[in-house]
Each structure stands twice: as structure tokens, then as C-alpha cells.
Amino acid sequence: MYSGFVTAIDFIGTFAFAISGATAGARKGLDLFGVLVLAFAAATAGGIARDTMLGATPPVALVDWRYLAISALAGLATFYRSETIERLRNPVQLFDAIGLGLFAVIGAGKALAYGVGPVGAVMLGVLTGIGGGMVRDVLVMQVPGVLQRELYAVAALLGAAIVVCGDALSLPATPVAVGGAVACFALRFMAMRYGWQLPAATPRT
Amino acid sequence: MYSGFVTAIDFIGTFAFAISGATAGARKGLDLFGVLVLAFAAATAGGIARDTMLGATPPVALVDWRYLAISALAGLATFYRSETIERLRNPVQLFDAIGLGLFAVIGAGKALAYGVGPVGAVMLGVLTGIGGGMVRDVLVMQVPGVLQRELYAVAALLGAAIVVCGDALSLPATPVAVGGAVACFALRFMAMRYGWQLPAATPRT
Amino acid sequence: MYSGFVTAIDFIGTFAFAISGATAGARKGLDLFGVLVLAFAAATAGGIARDTMLGATPPVALVDWRYLAISALAGLATFYRSETIERLRNPVQLFDAIGLGLFAVIGAGKALAYGVGPVGAVMLGVLTGIGGGMVRDVLVMQVPGVLQRELYAVAALLGAAIVVCGDALSLPATPVAVGGAVACFALRFMAMRYGWQLPAATPRT
């Protein structure tokens, strides 16, 4: 049952990141296939990096056709309905925040299942969460949001740490994962909404 | 015999991508070593990503000195004869298209040989084909061509899909690979020549 | 003893690259966590790529908490004391040069220990050395220094080649590694100081 639950939230995260990637691509005026490529890259780069670093090769996102299908669906919907999505406030960041929480808990859980220790599992969770957005931003030539947005990596760290702590305390995996994803999303969303942020360095010229 | 054939087209693809990388570097005014690094990165990034994701470590391009030698040769030729190459129409894209077709069929074939299923093999073929050009473009701070050029990823998909279909039908591997590479190159070349393209999103400001 | 020595110089290299990453981030005006993320990325990307390509998964920098702690320490010091560091001449490049030499010899040595041949070991050494700086520069949207700075990759090549030659000649590993790191740093430092450089291509517009 836990494994079906994990697959379900992995697919939801994939859909959310694919929309964030497709929206970023549509804003750049990419053609349909460029939008689809960016949707797929944003949706799967974090998981591909995680699986490659775990030695879980080939990465599941490349061999299970459903990741491609979900990304393509999200990309097509965004391409032909981008006005609807743009009506949301800050859609790239909103869908990114949903995917961030889901992927951070999935990544940490998969790392634990592969026998990685607590520090490594938290870091692989953070990497799974932030990887897709970093690749998306670099491909459209923007400084990745994780480097400059309010409490972005902190939120991923929170979600992954909740999963790892829950595992150490032998709590049931499903509610802990839900709690981690919700906590991550909530922190990120509040930070966006209310502009919470860490102190920033003064840029030099 | 098939294995010698694969090595031969892998080397030709390496040479083609190395010229595209070196030409992009020379246009940016890089020094000799920068041009050589960019030639090597463009020529090998796709194959290195493919091998790493297949668990075929260490990647062949890092342990077989001939990939380095071929890239260096292409890089030196480009650096000292860039006027000749620039006389071609759109040389970065032309050599990129040659490498794209060759690497897409090689990547798909290697994935099949490692027991990856049809969807995964097509995707690893596409990744092998587009990886070098993406890294080349990001390193010189350009939005990767695969996101915005006419039918770029579609062409790689066609080449890789031909290899996977030929394998499913038990057709002889060598002519199928040649056919896939030619079909990919032809589609990409015609798209460049006649400006064929998919519908594009309207960029927002 | 050699292994403790390797860990020590790996930590020093991590510290040096983390300072270079944090300084680059502080200059961009990133917030505290962005600076820490960039410090960690610069400090560990080369080693993570090396381990992933060697099949030594999961990468040591993700499972040993000390890499994270060292990067965080360097990042915090830089964030709160960036004036001190900026008083140095060219601090990003200076700490980068220290890390370059240390990581090039470590990478080559680890590749040899995993049974990689001499060409592959030199290339993995170079990759370990240049990887962190490439990721740092791309994340802040700059053309990586390795493509344009004086004798950057040449210096990494020198350090890694010294380790591989020393191994082939069965010389004692520790002094050879020190010699390789010093030679790499010295060449890079002199190239920066005296503007030594390779011939450059003329940029086209």
C-alpha cells in the first residue's frame, strides 16, 4: 500500500513540476516541442539525479512511460491553455512549490529504502526536490530560484527531515510523508505570500 | 561486425559534435584550451549521461583515449581553420544535426543491449543525441537549441524510435541504424532549410 | 595513513571551493541560504560527478555529513565576513585555484583506486577539479572560467597527470599527490598573476 501511495504522489509531483516547466517555456515563447521538453526536464531531472546517485539505474523516469505521458499531458494542457494558468498568481512558483514538497519526501524515502544514512537521505530528498527547478531555470537562462527565493531550500530540507525523523522514530510512513510534504509546501507558500526571507548579501558591481 | 560499425559511427558523431562545440567556442572568442574543452564537452556529454544512467560506469568516453583524441583533433582543426568552417551555412547546426542522428541511434541501441525496455531505449537515445548540444549551449550561456529549434527533439525521437522498432521486429541492426540516423538527419536538415516548425507560444514580457 | 591524508586534502579543497562559491553568491546578492547552497554546490559538484561516473554511489559528499558542515562553515564565514575576503585580490579565482589542484589529484587517485586506466584517471581528475567551478559559474549565469581563463584546464591536467605518472612509476603516493597539487596551483596562480594565456579565437558578431 505504501508503494502505491508513493507512486501516486510521485505522479502528482511530476504533473506539478511539468506545469511549472511548461509555463516557464511558454513564457519564453518556445515552440510546442520545446515546451514539452522543458516540462519533462523540470518534472524528471530531480528524480533522475537521485536515482543515478543512488545507483538505481536506469532511472525510473526514463523507463516507466507514465512519467513521459504525464509530463506530455501537463505540457500540452499548459501550451494550449496558458492563459488559464497565467491567471493564477505566480503559477511557475506555485506548482513548483507543490512539486518541491512531494519530491523532497519521495527522495528522502527512496534514499532510506536504499540504505542511505539520515544525513544522506535528507540531502538526496532536498536534491530530488530542487533538481527539476534548477534545470528548468538554467535551461531558460535564469539564476535558479533555489539560490534566490524565499526559504526555498529550507522548505525542502524541512520536508525531507520530517521523513527521516519519522523513520528514525519508526512512525508509520504514509502520514509522515504527507506531513512532510504539507509542511514543506506550507512553509514555501507562506514565504512567497508574505515575503519571508533570510538576510541577503549586498550585490557588488 | 556490428560492434565495429557502432564504434565507427560513434567516432564520426563525436567528430561532428566536437566541431559544433569548437565552432560555438571560437565564436565566443575562447582561447585554444577553452575551445578544446567545449569540443570535448559537446562531443561526449550525451554519451557520458547515457552511460552513467545505464550504470555502465565509468563512461566509455572517459576511459577510451580515442574520444579525447578525436575531439582534440576536431577542436584544433576548427580553431586554426575556423574561416573554412564558417563558410558553411550554419556550421554549428549542420554538424550538430549529423551528430544528433548518429548519437540517437547509438544511444537507443546501447540501451537495448543493456536490457532497457522500448520506451526507456527511445528516451536514452534522445538523451544521448541532445545531451551534447544542451551542455554546449548552456556553457556559452545560450538557451539550448533543443528548446527552440525546428523539430530538433522530434528528429532525435524519430531516429531512436526506428532503432527500437527495428529491434522489436528483429530486423538486422546495421541497416536499421543507418536508416534511423539518415532519417533523423534528413528531418532536422529539411526543418532547418525550409524553416519547418511546430506552433510556438507567444512570449510574455 | 594515505587515506587519512586524502580525506584531509579533500576537506581543504571542499573548504576552498565553498569559499569561492559563497563569494560568487554574495556578489550576486543572494540570500543566506542561496549563498550556502552555492557554497555546497561549488564544493561538491566535482566529487559528486566523479563518484557517480565511477559507480561509487551514493557519492561520498552526500552521505558524509562533514562535507555539508565544512561547506556551511565556509559559506557562513563568507556571508558574514565577505569584506575581509573581498580584500584579497580576486578571491573567487584564488580559492578556486587551491581547490582545483587538490581535487584534481584526489580525483585521479580515486579513479586509479577503482581500477580506471591512466587516460580515464587523468580525465576524472580533471573533471573532479573543474566540475565545481563549472556548476558555480553556470548557476550564477556566467560562462565557466574553465572555458576562458588562463591555463585553467591545463593546470588541472598537469596535477592529475603527475598523480597518474607517479602511480605508473610506483612512486610513494603522498608526496606525489602533494607535488601534483602544488604544481597545478602554481601554474594556475602564475597564469593569473602574469596573464599567461593560450592564443584566443577572435569572437564573431
XYZ file of C-alpha atoms in Angstrom:
615
model
C 0.000 0.000 0.000
C 2.778 2.435 0.886
C 4.378 1.769 -2.503
C 1.156 2.608 -4.377
C 0.880 5.778 -2.304
C 4.454 6.745 -3.197
C 3.794 6.204 -6.896
C 0.672 8.346 -6.673
C 2.424 11.303 -5.061
C 5.367 10.890 -7.422
C 2.965 11.259 -10.345
C 1.291 14.306 -8.790
C 4.703 15.902 -8.224
C 5.640 15.094 -11.808
C 2.482 16.774 -13.056
C 3.078 19.867 -10.909
C 6.717 20.315 -11.950
C 5.802 19.666 -15.588
C 3.308 22.539 -15.457
C 5.914 24.796 -13.887
C 8.413 23.853 -16.620
C 5.892 24.209 -19.441
C 4.755 27.602 -18.139
C 8.347 28.821 -17.948
C 8.859 27.579 -21.529
C 5.658 29.165 -22.858
C 6.705 32.494 -21.350
C 9.958 32.271 -23.279
C 7.974 31.736 -26.487
C 9.278 28.209 -27.088
C 7.576 26.047 -29.696
C 5.366 23.119 -28.729
C 8.141 20.569 -28.576
C 10.424 22.908 -26.631
C 7.636 23.348 -24.101
C 7.241 19.575 -23.853
C 10.994 19.053 -23.436
C 11.145 21.679 -20.694
C 8.085 20.152 -18.977
C 9.746 16.743 -18.975
C 13.111 18.108 -17.856
C 11.601 20.041 -14.943
C 9.461 17.063 -13.938
C 12.146 14.393 -14.015
C 15.596 15.958 -13.546
C 15.435 15.731 -9.750
C 14.385 12.085 -9.750
C 16.884 11.163 -12.467
C 19.717 12.746 -10.470
C 18.515 10.940 -7.321
C 18.333 7.530 -8.993
C 21.687 7.976 -10.727
C 23.352 8.950 -7.448
C 21.721 6.026 -5.643
C 22.997 3.641 -8.315
C 19.329 2.807 -9.059
C 19.995 2.733 -12.808
C 18.418 3.210 -15.236
C 16.374 5.985 -13.581
C 12.698 5.127 -13.211
C 11.582 8.305 -15.029
C 13.345 7.075 -18.180
C 11.992 3.529 -18.195
C 8.425 3.962 -16.955
C 6.439 5.506 -19.820
C 3.940 7.098 -17.428
C 6.364 9.861 -16.415
C 6.676 10.843 -20.061
C 2.900 10.629 -20.571
C 2.131 12.751 -17.501
C 4.715 15.378 -18.462
C 3.406 15.491 -22.029
C -0.164 15.863 -20.822
C 0.793 18.699 -18.477
C 2.842 20.309 -21.245
C 0.047 20.128 -23.803
C -2.501 21.482 -21.338
C -0.190 24.368 -20.499
C 0.631 25.106 -24.128
C -2.993 25.324 -25.230
C -4.403 26.797 -22.019
C -1.619 29.013 -20.813
C -3.991 31.980 -20.257
C -5.902 29.943 -17.695
C -2.726 29.038 -15.874
C -1.305 32.542 -16.081
C -4.448 33.811 -14.369
C -3.113 32.157 -11.221
C -0.847 34.299 -9.147
C 2.724 33.266 -9.901
C 1.946 29.844 -11.474
C 5.533 28.692 -12.062
C 6.322 29.172 -8.370
C 3.020 27.751 -7.133
C 3.266 24.443 -8.998
C 6.958 24.351 -8.227
C 6.142 24.564 -4.504
C 3.712 21.639 -4.743
C 6.272 19.509 -6.561
C 9.012 20.584 -4.164
C 7.255 19.135 -1.125
C 6.182 15.907 -2.822
C 9.584 15.216 -4.348
C 11.518 16.071 -1.166
C 9.631 13.428 0.819
C 9.790 10.864 -2.011
C 13.512 11.401 -2.471
C 14.271 11.062 1.218
C 12.103 7.927 1.464
C 13.741 6.264 -1.535
C 17.211 7.028 -0.182
C 16.302 5.434 3.163
C 14.946 2.385 1.311
C 18.345 2.073 -0.423
C 20.125 2.020 2.930
C 21.478 5.572 2.879
C 22.009 7.078 6.346
C 19.997 10.017 7.725
C 22.209 12.892 6.504
C 22.477 11.413 3.031
C 18.736 10.748 2.896
C 17.906 14.349 3.799
C 20.311 15.608 1.162
C 19.019 13.296 -1.544
C 15.496 14.426 -0.632
C 16.498 18.076 -0.992
C 18.256 17.303 -4.279
C 15.216 15.468 -5.654
C 13.061 18.420 -4.699
C 15.234 21.226 -6.048
C 16.784 19.445 -9.062
C 13.930 19.894 -11.525
C 13.538 23.586 -10.843
C 17.276 24.200 -11.127
C 17.469 22.500 -14.515
C 14.336 24.342 -15.701
C 15.765 27.721 -14.725
C 19.248 27.111 -16.145
C 17.790 25.946 -19.476
C 15.894 29.216 -19.872
C 18.945 31.173 -18.695
C 17.745 32.320 -15.290
C 19.555 32.139 -11.983
C 17.827 29.187 -10.286
C 15.126 30.172 -7.825
C 16.664 27.947 -5.163
C 19.556 30.418 -4.959
C 17.426 33.488 -4.501
C 13.878 32.749 -3.499
C 12.489 32.989 -0.017
C 13.181 29.877 2.021
C 13.194 27.555 -0.977
C 15.858 25.039 0.014
C 14.916 25.456 3.680
C 11.424 24.207 2.870
C 12.760 21.164 1.018
C 15.073 20.489 3.942
C 12.122 20.604 6.336
C 10.084 18.108 4.299
C 12.978 15.670 3.886
C 13.995 15.969 7.552
C 10.452 15.132 8.709
C 10.574 11.899 6.687
C 13.977 10.949 8.057
C 12.995 11.739 11.663
C 9.755 9.794 11.269
C 11.733 6.820 10.023
C 14.161 7.041 12.943
C 11.203 7.081 15.336
C 9.552 4.169 13.463
C 6.415 6.217 12.824
C 4.084 4.973 10.056
C 5.482 6.074 6.693
C 2.380 7.324 4.878
C 1.159 10.004 7.323
C 4.714 11.135 7.963
C 5.251 11.597 4.214
C 2.009 13.550 3.901
C 3.024 15.676 6.866
C 6.469 16.361 5.404
C 5.065 17.358 2.013
C 2.432 19.614 3.555
C 4.947 21.255 5.898
C 7.324 21.931 3.003
C 4.581 23.363 0.794
C 3.143 25.444 3.610
C 6.484 26.997 4.529
C 7.306 27.744 0.897
C 3.846 29.127 0.190
C 3.831 31.390 3.256
C 7.321 32.604 2.387
C 6.108 33.538 -1.115
C 2.901 35.081 0.160
C 4.312 37.137 2.972
C 7.767 37.675 1.560
C 9.523 35.898 4.419
C 13.166 35.756 3.691
C 16.630 35.246 5.007
C 19.088 38.133 5.196
C 20.625 38.821 1.772
C 24.135 39.847 0.832
C 24.546 43.223 -0.841
C 25.402 42.635 -4.506
C 28.655 44.132 -5.755
C 29.136 45.725 -9.119
C 30.934 -6.682 -37.122
C 28.005 -4.717 -35.713
C 30.168 -3.640 -32.787
C 32.895 -2.294 -35.105
C 30.202 -0.468 -37.053
C 28.840 1.092 -33.860
C 32.289 2.255 -32.807
C 32.826 3.806 -36.229
C 29.606 5.809 -36.193
C 30.196 6.770 -32.569
C 33.548 8.244 -33.597
C 32.007 10.100 -36.547
C 29.302 11.509 -34.253
C 31.998 12.514 -31.764
C 33.893 14.336 -34.502
C 30.746 16.123 -35.723
C 29.658 17.287 -32.260
C 33.225 18.312 -31.412
C 33.280 20.586 -34.471
C 29.934 22.078 -33.462
C 31.239 22.691 -29.927
C 34.556 24.108 -31.091
C 32.821 26.422 -33.576
C 30.492 27.705 -30.863
C 33.539 28.278 -28.640
C 35.546 30.032 -31.343
C 32.619 32.386 -31.993
C 32.656 33.316 -28.300
C 36.358 34.165 -28.600
C 37.506 31.420 -26.219
C 41.198 30.586 -26.053
C 42.599 27.378 -27.528
C 42.053 25.265 -24.440
C 38.550 26.606 -23.900
C 37.731 25.618 -27.468
C 39.125 22.128 -26.834
C 37.162 21.767 -23.589
C 33.947 22.842 -25.294
C 34.630 20.473 -28.218
C 35.096 17.590 -25.793
C 32.060 18.540 -23.692
C 29.762 18.788 -26.724
C 31.110 15.534 -28.145
C 30.872 13.421 -25.020
C 28.243 14.838 -22.642
C 25.386 12.885 -24.229
C 27.254 9.587 -24.109
C 28.530 10.205 -20.595
C 24.988 10.899 -19.358
C 23.730 7.772 -21.165
C 26.416 5.512 -19.684
C 26.003 6.958 -16.194
C 22.229 6.438 -16.319
C 22.664 2.894 -17.639
C 25.058 2.120 -14.798
C 27.724 1.450 -17.450
C 30.404 3.148 -15.368
C 32.926 4.561 -15.891
C 31.580 6.108 -19.129
C 33.386 4.893 -22.227
C 34.184 8.454 -23.364
C 36.274 8.957 -20.226
C 38.261 5.731 -20.398
C 38.848 5.256 -24.136
C 41.518 7.793 -25.156
C 40.225 7.895 -28.736
C 37.242 10.073 -27.810
C 39.620 12.635 -26.363
C 41.919 12.382 -29.391
C 39.077 12.784 -31.899
C 37.622 15.750 -30.011
C 41.041 17.381 -29.750
C 41.660 16.872 -33.458
C 38.296 18.397 -34.364
C 38.899 21.244 -31.912
C 42.363 22.037 -33.293
C 41.139 21.912 -36.879
C 38.284 24.257 -36.026
C 40.479 26.648 -34.064
C 43.035 27.056 -36.841
C 40.643 26.755 -39.776
C 37.507 28.386 -38.463
C 37.142 30.581 -41.590
C 36.780 27.441 -43.708
C 34.126 26.068 -41.406
C 32.314 29.371 -41.082
C 31.999 29.456 -44.886
C 29.470 26.662 -44.497
C 25.953 27.811 -43.913
C 25.178 27.495 -40.223
C 28.055 25.142 -39.316
C 27.223 24.655 -35.628
C 23.741 23.440 -36.534
C 24.879 21.361 -39.513
C 27.460 19.314 -37.617
C 25.084 19.165 -34.673
C 22.440 17.563 -36.923
C 24.901 14.913 -38.128
C 25.892 14.061 -34.563
C 22.269 14.110 -33.438
C 21.235 11.300 -35.771
C 24.305 9.164 -35.111
C 24.120 9.507 -31.338
C 20.344 8.942 -31.161
C 20.672 5.538 -32.863
C 23.769 4.597 -30.851
C 22.147 5.562 -27.584
C 18.967 3.616 -28.287
C 20.968 0.576 -29.390
C 23.179 0.610 -26.293
C 20.147 0.925 -24.016
C 18.530 -2.102 -25.695
C 21.767 -4.038 -25.279
C 21.628 -3.252 -21.544
C 18.126 -4.714 -21.309
C 16.204 -1.430 -21.123
C 12.635 -1.658 -22.488
C 11.416 0.145 -25.626
C 10.280 3.429 -24.026
C 13.439 3.731 -21.976
C 15.599 2.918 -25.007
C 13.951 5.631 -27.109
C 14.410 8.140 -24.307
C 18.038 7.237 -23.707
C 18.589 7.543 -27.469
C 17.060 11.015 -27.472
C 19.094 11.976 -24.411
C 22.337 10.750 -25.994
C 21.517 12.772 -29.100
C 20.526 16.039 -27.456
C 22.819 15.968 -24.393
C 25.982 17.274 -26.027
C 24.259 20.200 -27.694
C 22.455 21.155 -24.484
C 25.679 21.234 -22.482
C 27.453 23.163 -25.261
C 24.735 25.817 -25.369
C 24.405 26.195 -21.590
C 28.188 26.570 -21.202
C 28.221 29.504 -23.632
C 25.075 30.933 -21.994
C 22.547 30.303 -24.730
C 19.097 28.758 -24.402
C 19.684 25.223 -25.770
C 18.669 24.758 -29.396
C 16.627 21.702 -28.467
C 14.166 24.012 -26.727
C 13.704 26.358 -29.640
C 14.892 24.964 -32.921
C 12.703 23.473 -35.567
C 11.899 19.826 -34.911
C 15.124 19.145 -33.038
C 13.977 16.670 -30.401
C 11.373 15.274 -32.811
C 14.183 14.289 -35.181
C 16.123 12.539 -32.403
C 12.928 10.778 -31.361
C 12.425 9.545 -34.935
C 15.943 8.131 -35.188
C 15.779 6.383 -31.810
C 12.270 5.042 -32.464
C 13.383 3.499 -35.775
C 16.124 1.575 -33.953
C 13.740 0.364 -31.259
C 11.055 -0.663 -33.777
C 13.656 -2.459 -35.919
C 14.796 -4.356 -32.832
C 11.214 -5.311 -31.931
C 10.742 -6.635 -35.490
C 14.106 -8.463 -35.359
C 15.371 -6.599 -38.417
C 19.147 -6.611 -38.987
C 20.714 -3.976 -36.731
C 23.215 -2.280 -39.060
C 20.873 -1.144 -41.877
C 18.233 -0.131 -39.344
C 20.765 2.035 -37.513
C 21.865 3.648 -40.778
C 18.231 4.249 -41.683
C 17.477 5.796 -38.299
C 20.472 8.123 -38.434
C 19.702 9.206 -42.000
C 16.015 9.776 -41.209
C 16.904 11.892 -38.157
C 19.464 13.962 -40.068
C 17.146 14.385 -43.057
C 14.238 15.602 -40.945
C 16.426 18.004 -38.998
C 18.163 19.280 -42.120
C 14.906 19.869 -44.003
C 13.455 21.621 -40.958
C 16.464 23.965 -40.875
C 16.446 24.501 -44.640
C 12.757 25.128 -45.115
C 12.007 26.544 -41.689
C 9.560 23.774 -40.794
C 8.408 24.267 -37.283
C 5.873 23.471 -34.632
C 3.459 26.129 -33.381
C 5.172 28.427 -30.878
C 3.840 30.036 -27.730
C 3.743 33.828 -27.648
C 6.437 35.067 -25.283
C 5.281 37.226 -22.377
C 7.119 40.220 -21.072
C 47.839 6.894 6.579
C 47.460 7.740 2.906
C 43.699 7.528 3.294
C 43.675 9.978 6.207
C 45.871 12.288 4.147
C 43.425 12.084 1.223
C 40.478 12.896 3.477
C 42.356 15.883 4.878
C 43.149 17.384 1.498
C 39.629 16.609 0.279
C 38.272 18.654 3.193
C 40.666 21.528 2.499
C 39.633 21.513 -1.162
C 35.993 21.468 -0.108
C 36.567 24.483 2.121
C 38.382 26.385 -0.635
C 35.746 25.732 -3.302
C 32.956 26.526 -0.826
C 34.519 29.950 -0.213
C 34.775 30.540 -3.943
C 31.128 29.550 -4.402
C 29.914 31.600 -1.439
C 31.857 34.647 -2.617
C 30.366 34.354 -6.099
C 26.915 34.065 -4.499
C 27.424 37.013 -2.157
C 28.473 39.156 -5.124
C 25.193 38.294 -6.821
C 23.302 39.462 -3.745
C 21.908 36.038 -2.884
C 20.292 35.498 0.489
C 21.967 33.449 3.205
C 20.577 30.108 2.120
C 21.338 30.783 -1.535
C 24.927 31.503 -0.547
C 25.057 28.239 1.413
C 23.569 26.264 -1.493
C 26.071 27.755 -3.927
C 28.930 27.060 -1.495
C 27.873 23.425 -1.230
C 27.319 23.060 -4.987
C 30.734 24.511 -5.844
C 32.417 22.403 -3.176
C 30.862 19.062 -4.041
C 29.720 19.016 -7.691
C 33.086 17.812 -8.983
C 33.317 14.989 -6.468
C 29.670 14.000 -6.931
C 30.155 13.785 -10.711
C 33.336 11.751 -10.187
C 31.712 9.280 -7.807
C 28.614 8.906 -9.966
C 30.736 8.227 -13.045
C 32.883 5.738 -11.136
C 29.750 3.912 -9.965
C 30.813 4.745 -6.388
C 27.223 5.506 -5.369
C 25.893 7.186 -3.366
C 28.547 9.931 -3.696
C 30.584 10.432 -0.548
C 29.778 14.166 -0.400
C 26.091 13.320 0.033
C 26.474 10.692 2.749
C 29.313 12.050 4.875
C 27.892 14.958 6.884
C 31.313 16.605 7.181
C 31.222 17.876 3.570
C 27.976 19.662 4.332
C 29.342 21.016 7.618
C 32.556 22.303 6.030
C 30.671 23.944 3.167
C 28.201 25.536 5.587
C 31.029 26.843 7.754
C 32.791 28.348 4.753
C 29.523 29.783 3.485
C 28.636 31.387 6.834
C 32.122 32.837 7.227
C 31.940 34.294 3.741
C 28.435 35.678 4.201
C 29.235 37.499 7.399
C 32.822 38.414 6.570
C 32.703 38.984 2.839
C 34.550 42.340 3.148
C 37.560 40.534 4.579
C 37.557 38.036 1.745
C 36.947 40.660 -0.921
C 40.071 42.455 0.312
C 42.047 39.615 -1.248
C 42.890 40.096 -4.893
C 40.427 38.054 -6.930
C 39.184 35.791 -4.114
C 36.860 33.598 -6.194
C 39.727 32.681 -8.508
C 42.286 32.300 -5.731
C 40.297 29.804 -3.651
C 39.174 28.133 -6.852
C 42.827 27.572 -7.796
C 43.581 25.966 -4.425
C 40.595 23.644 -4.746
C 41.436 22.881 -8.366
C 44.816 21.397 -7.529
C 43.620 19.440 -4.503
C 40.582 17.995 -6.277
C 42.484 17.124 -9.469
C 44.942 14.926 -7.551
C 42.195 13.408 -5.373
C 40.032 12.618 -8.381
C 42.861 10.993 -10.304
C 43.882 8.956 -7.254
C 40.345 7.730 -6.570
C 39.896 6.727 -10.220
C 43.138 4.703 -10.096
C 41.949 3.040 -6.893
C 38.767 1.999 -8.734
C 40.823 0.340 -11.464
C 40.392 3.007 -14.150
C 43.269 3.166 -16.656
C 45.682 6.113 -16.966
C 43.768 8.184 -19.548
C 40.500 7.764 -17.695
C 42.148 8.581 -14.360
C 43.611 11.825 -15.724
C 40.241 12.797 -17.170
C 38.339 12.003 -13.986
C 40.928 14.038 -12.088
C 40.392 16.998 -14.407
C 36.622 16.607 -14.137
C 36.765 16.493 -10.325
C 38.865 19.645 -10.363
C 36.851 21.698 -12.827
C 33.323 20.403 -12.047
C 32.597 22.552 -9.001
C 33.673 25.777 -10.657
C 31.657 24.998 -13.797
C 28.473 24.391 -11.804
C 29.087 27.523 -9.692
C 29.522 29.702 -12.772
C 26.550 28.271 -14.678
C 24.266 28.719 -11.650
C 25.091 32.413 -11.480
C 24.776 32.691 -15.277
C 28.407 33.191 -16.207
C 30.395 31.428 -18.899
C 32.505 28.972 -16.855
C 36.035 30.160 -16.153
C 37.444 26.876 -17.428
C 36.401 27.923 -20.935
C 38.061 31.292 -20.842
C 40.597 31.673 -18.094
C 44.307 31.396 -18.490
C 45.525 27.817 -18.417
C 42.730 26.591 -16.164
C 42.118 23.115 -17.514
C 45.804 22.789 -18.429
C 46.686 23.222 -14.759
C 44.178 20.543 -13.676
C 45.566 18.263 -16.372
C 49.079 18.779 -15.036
C 48.094 17.914 -11.466
C 46.161 14.798 -12.460
C 48.877 13.648 -14.880
C 51.537 13.895 -12.151
C 49.484 11.562 -9.943
C 48.950 9.063 -12.751
C 52.625 9.108 -13.787
C 53.718 8.713 -10.176
C 51.442 5.698 -9.861
C 52.814 4.158 -13.061
C 56.339 4.605 -11.707
C 55.287 3.178 -8.299
C 56.427 6.320 -6.514
C 55.050 6.886 -2.973
C 51.533 8.301 -3.267
C 51.549 11.060 -0.639
C 54.484 13.176 -1.869
C 53.386 12.692 -5.476
C 49.889 13.980 -4.625
C 51.357 16.985 -2.820
C 53.605 17.640 -5.796
C 50.714 17.400 -8.243
C 48.508 19.760 -6.238
C 51.311 22.292 -5.802
C 52.250 22.140 -9.491
C 48.619 22.681 -10.519
C 48.134 25.592 -8.126
C 51.467 27.166 -9.068
C 50.748 27.033 -12.802
C 47.245 28.441 -12.341
C 48.422 31.145 -9.952
C 51.260 32.255 -12.210
C 48.900 32.293 -15.194
C 46.512 34.580 -13.255
C 49.326 36.759 -11.938
C 51.242 37.232 -15.139
C 48.355 36.835 -17.566
C 49.865 33.810 -19.267
C 47.470 32.544 -21.807
C 46.900 30.432 -24.847
C 46.092 32.005 -28.213
C 42.415 33.031 -28.387
C 39.987 32.898 -31.261
C 38.583 36.198 -32.496
C 34.933 36.440 -31.444
C 32.406 36.887 -34.219
C 29.366 39.074 -34.036
